[in-house]
Coordinates of C-alpha atoms in Angstrom, one line a residue:
M1 CA -7.5 -15.5 -14.4
K2 CA -7.7 -13.0 -17.2
K3 CA -5.2 -10.1 -16.9
I4 CA -6.8 -6.6 -16.8
T5 CA -5.8 -4.3 -19.7
R6 CA -7.7 -1.1 -18.8
K7 CA -7.3 1.1 -15.8
K8 CA -11.1 1.6 -15.4
H9 CA -11.6 -2.2 -15.3
L10 CA -9.0 -2.4 -12.5
E11 CA -10.7 0.3 -10.6
M12 CA -14.1 -1.5 -10.9
K13 CA -12.6 -4.7 -9.6
L14 CA -11.0 -3.0 -6.6
Q15 CA -14.3 -1.3 -5.8
S16 CA -15.7 -4.7 -4.9
I17 CA -13.2 -4.9 -2.0
P18 CA -15.3 -4.1 1.1
N19 CA -14.2 -1.8 3.8
H20 CA -12.7 -3.3 7.0
P21 CA -15.7 -4.4 9.1
K22 CA -13.8 -3.9 12.4
P23 CA -11.1 -1.2 11.9
K24 CA -8.7 -0.9 14.8
V25 CA -7.7 2.7 15.7
G26 CA -4.4 1.6 17.2
L27 CA -3.4 0.3 13.7
E28 CA -4.8 3.4 11.9
Q29 CA -6.7 1.2 9.5
Y30 CA -8.2 3.2 6.7
T31 CA -9.2 1.6 3.4
T32 CA -7.3 2.9 0.3
P33 CA -9.9 4.0 -2.2
A34 CA -10.1 2.1 -5.4
T35 CA -9.5 5.2 -7.4
I36 CA -6.1 5.8 -5.7
A37 CA -5.1 2.1 -5.6
S38 CA -5.9 1.6 -9.3
D39 CA -4.1 4.8 -10.4
L40 CA -1.0 3.9 -8.5
V41 CA -0.9 0.3 -9.6
W42 CA -1.6 1.3 -13.2
N43 CA 1.3 3.7 -13.1
A44 CA 3.5 1.0 -11.5
F45 CA 2.5 -1.3 -14.3
S46 CA 3.4 1.3 -16.9
L47 CA 6.8 1.7 -15.4
G48 CA 7.5 -2.1 -15.6
D49 CA 7.1 -2.8 -11.8
I50 CA 4.2 -5.2 -11.9
E51 CA 4.1 -7.7 -14.7
N52 CA 6.0 -10.9 -14.0
R53 CA 7.4 -9.4 -10.8
N54 CA 7.3 -10.6 -7.2
I55 CA 5.2 -8.1 -5.2
V56 CA 5.0 -7.6 -1.5
D57 CA 2.4 -5.4 0.1
L58 CA 3.5 -4.5 3.6
G59 CA 0.7 -3.6 6.1
C60 CA -1.7 -4.8 3.4
G61 CA -5.0 -4.4 5.3
T62 CA -7.6 -6.0 3.2
G63 CA -5.1 -6.7 0.4
V64 CA -5.8 -4.0 -2.2
F65 CA -2.3 -3.6 -3.6
A66 CA -1.5 -7.4 -3.5
I67 CA -4.8 -8.1 -5.3
A68 CA -4.4 -5.3 -7.8
S69 CA -0.9 -6.4 -8.7
A70 CA -2.1 -9.9 -9.2
L71 CA -4.9 -8.7 -11.5
M72 CA -2.2 -6.9 -13.5
G73 CA -0.1 -9.9 -14.1
S74 CA 2.4 -10.2 -11.3
A75 CA 4.4 -13.4 -10.9
S76 CA 3.4 -13.5 -7.3
S77 CA 1.8 -11.1 -4.8
V78 CA 2.1 -11.4 -1.0
G79 CA 0.2 -9.2 1.5
V80 CA 1.5 -9.0 5.0
D81 CA -0.5 -7.6 8.0
V82 CA -0.4 -8.0 11.7
D83 CA -4.3 -8.0 11.9
G84 CA -5.9 -11.4 11.3
D85 CA -9.3 -9.9 10.6
S86 CA -7.8 -8.0 7.7
I87 CA -6.1 -11.0 6.3
S88 CA -9.2 -13.1 6.6
L89 CA -11.1 -10.5 4.5
A90 CA -8.3 -10.4 2.0
F91 CA -8.5 -14.1 1.4
D92 CA -12.3 -13.8 0.9
V93 CA -11.8 -11.1 -1.7
K94 CA -9.1 -13.2 -3.4
D95 CA -11.5 -16.1 -3.8
K96 CA -14.4 -13.8 -4.9
L97 CA -12.3 -12.3 -7.7
N98 CA -10.7 -15.6 -8.6
V99 CA -7.2 -14.3 -8.0
D100 CA -4.8 -17.3 -8.0
N101 CA -1.4 -15.6 -7.7
A102 CA -1.8 -13.8 -4.4
D103 CA -1.3 -14.9 -0.9
F104 CA -1.6 -13.3 2.5
I105 CA 0.3 -13.7 5.8
V106 CA -0.5 -12.7 9.3
S107 CA 2.7 -11.2 10.7
D108 CA 4.3 -8.1 12.1
I109 CA 6.2 -6.7 9.1
C110 CA 9.4 -6.6 11.0
E111 CA 9.3 -10.4 11.4
F112 CA 8.3 -11.1 7.8
N113 CA 10.8 -13.1 5.7
P114 CA 9.8 -13.6 2.1
A115 CA 10.2 -17.0 0.4
L116 CA 11.1 -15.3 -2.9
D117 CA 13.3 -12.4 -3.9
V118 CA 11.2 -9.2 -3.8
D119 CA 11.0 -7.1 -6.9
T120 CA 8.4 -4.4 -5.9
V121 CA 7.1 -3.3 -2.5
F122 CA 3.9 -1.4 -1.9
Q123 CA 3.1 0.0 1.5
N124 CA 0.5 2.3 3.0
P125 CA 1.6 2.4 6.6
P126 CA 0.1 4.1 9.6
F127 CA 1.5 7.7 9.9
G128 CA 1.2 8.1 13.6
S129 CA -1.2 11.0 13.1
Q130 CA -3.5 10.0 15.9
K131 CA -1.0 9.2 18.6
K132 CA 2.3 11.0 19.0
A133 CA 3.8 7.8 20.5
D134 CA 3.3 6.1 17.2
S135 CA 4.8 8.8 15.0
G136 CA 7.4 7.5 12.7
Q137 CA 5.6 4.3 12.0
D138 CA 6.0 4.9 8.3
L139 CA 9.7 5.1 8.7
K140 CA 9.7 1.6 10.2
F141 CA 8.0 0.4 7.0
V142 CA 10.7 2.2 4.9
D143 CA 13.4 0.5 6.9
K144 CA 11.8 -2.9 6.4
A145 CA 11.4 -2.3 2.7
I146 CA 15.1 -1.6 2.5
D147 CA 15.9 -4.8 4.3
L148 CA 13.8 -6.7 1.6
N149 CA 16.2 -5.2 -1.0
P150 CA 13.5 -4.8 -3.8
D151 CA 14.1 -3.3 -7.2
V152 CA 11.6 -0.6 -6.4
L153 CA 9.5 0.8 -3.5
Y154 CA 6.2 2.6 -3.5
S155 CA 5.4 4.2 -0.1
F156 CA 2.5 6.4 1.2
H157 CA 3.3 9.3 3.5
M158 CA 1.7 12.5 4.7
A159 CA 2.4 15.2 2.2
S160 CA 3.3 17.6 5.0
T161 CA 6.4 15.5 5.8
Q162 CA 7.7 15.5 2.2
D163 CA 10.9 17.6 2.8
F164 CA 11.9 15.5 5.8
L165 CA 11.2 12.3 3.9
I166 CA 13.3 13.3 0.9
G167 CA 16.2 13.7 3.3
Y168 CA 15.5 10.4 5.0
Y169 CA 15.3 8.5 1.7
E170 CA 18.6 10.1 0.5
D171 CA 20.3 9.3 3.8
N172 CA 19.3 5.7 3.3
N173 CA 20.7 5.4 -0.2
L174 CA 17.3 5.5 -1.8
E175 CA 16.9 7.4 -5.1
I176 CA 13.5 9.0 -5.6
T177 CA 12.2 8.8 -9.2
H178 CA 8.6 9.9 -8.8
I179 CA 6.3 11.5 -6.2
F180 CA 2.6 10.8 -6.8
R181 CA 0.1 13.1 -5.0
Y182 CA -3.4 12.1 -3.8
N183 CA -6.2 13.5 -1.8
F184 CA -7.0 10.7 0.6
P185 CA -10.5 10.7 2.1
I186 CA -10.8 9.7 5.8
P187 CA -14.3 8.6 6.6
K188 CA -15.9 8.9 10.1
I189 CA -15.2 5.4 11.4
Y190 CA -13.7 6.0 14.9
D191 CA -15.3 7.6 17.9
F192 CA -12.9 10.5 18.0
H193 CA -13.9 11.6 14.4
T194 CA -16.0 14.7 14.5
K195 CA -16.6 15.1 10.7
E196 CA -18.3 12.7 8.4
K197 CA -15.2 12.8 6.1
R198 CA -12.0 14.8 5.9
N199 CA -9.5 14.8 3.1
V200 CA -5.7 14.4 3.8
D201 CA -3.0 15.2 1.3
V202 CA -0.7 12.3 0.8
I203 CA 2.2 11.5 -1.4
V204 CA 3.5 8.1 -2.7
I205 CA 7.2 8.0 -3.1
R206 CA 8.7 5.7 -5.8
A207 CA 12.3 4.9 -5.1
F208 CA 15.0 2.4 -5.5
L209 CA 18.2 1.5 -3.7
K210 CA 21.3 3.2 -5.3

């Protein structure tokens, strides 16, 4: 597999990853656009967090961050998701793109135990924005990432929760180095959606354990 050396080429590769064919509203499954995924992974690569690193993508969905990291020269990339349909599609994409250093596991993230030391974690968790009972799901992902003891963490969150999150990260001995901002498009894929598309302001926090 030839390593990608240009951001635009990475984006073009990720555009070939299809949307989830059967998204489950209870899991808040939304596909991360190739433009956002490629930008974040390219920045992570520039910061030394990808090449020859062991990557874990928690709640990986169809595997965009695990696959992107593998394309950028990771030592290994592992995607973890509780949804078997997502993992099946991720394996299909891996084969289609001839990615040989990525693997995928069906598991609740809380039960996941990596075989290798983890260098970098990516996660785009459900935010609990549809059901109040599920609010705080992103914090469960942060807690799991801390347990994995990586060198660095990249985590998506609603931009409106930034002030709270900064405090939460600090309280958990995480030092924030960067906050990336994106306008995340949410297409009309569930019955309760009333608009063809709406845009949500999100942040991605890069942090490491102090």
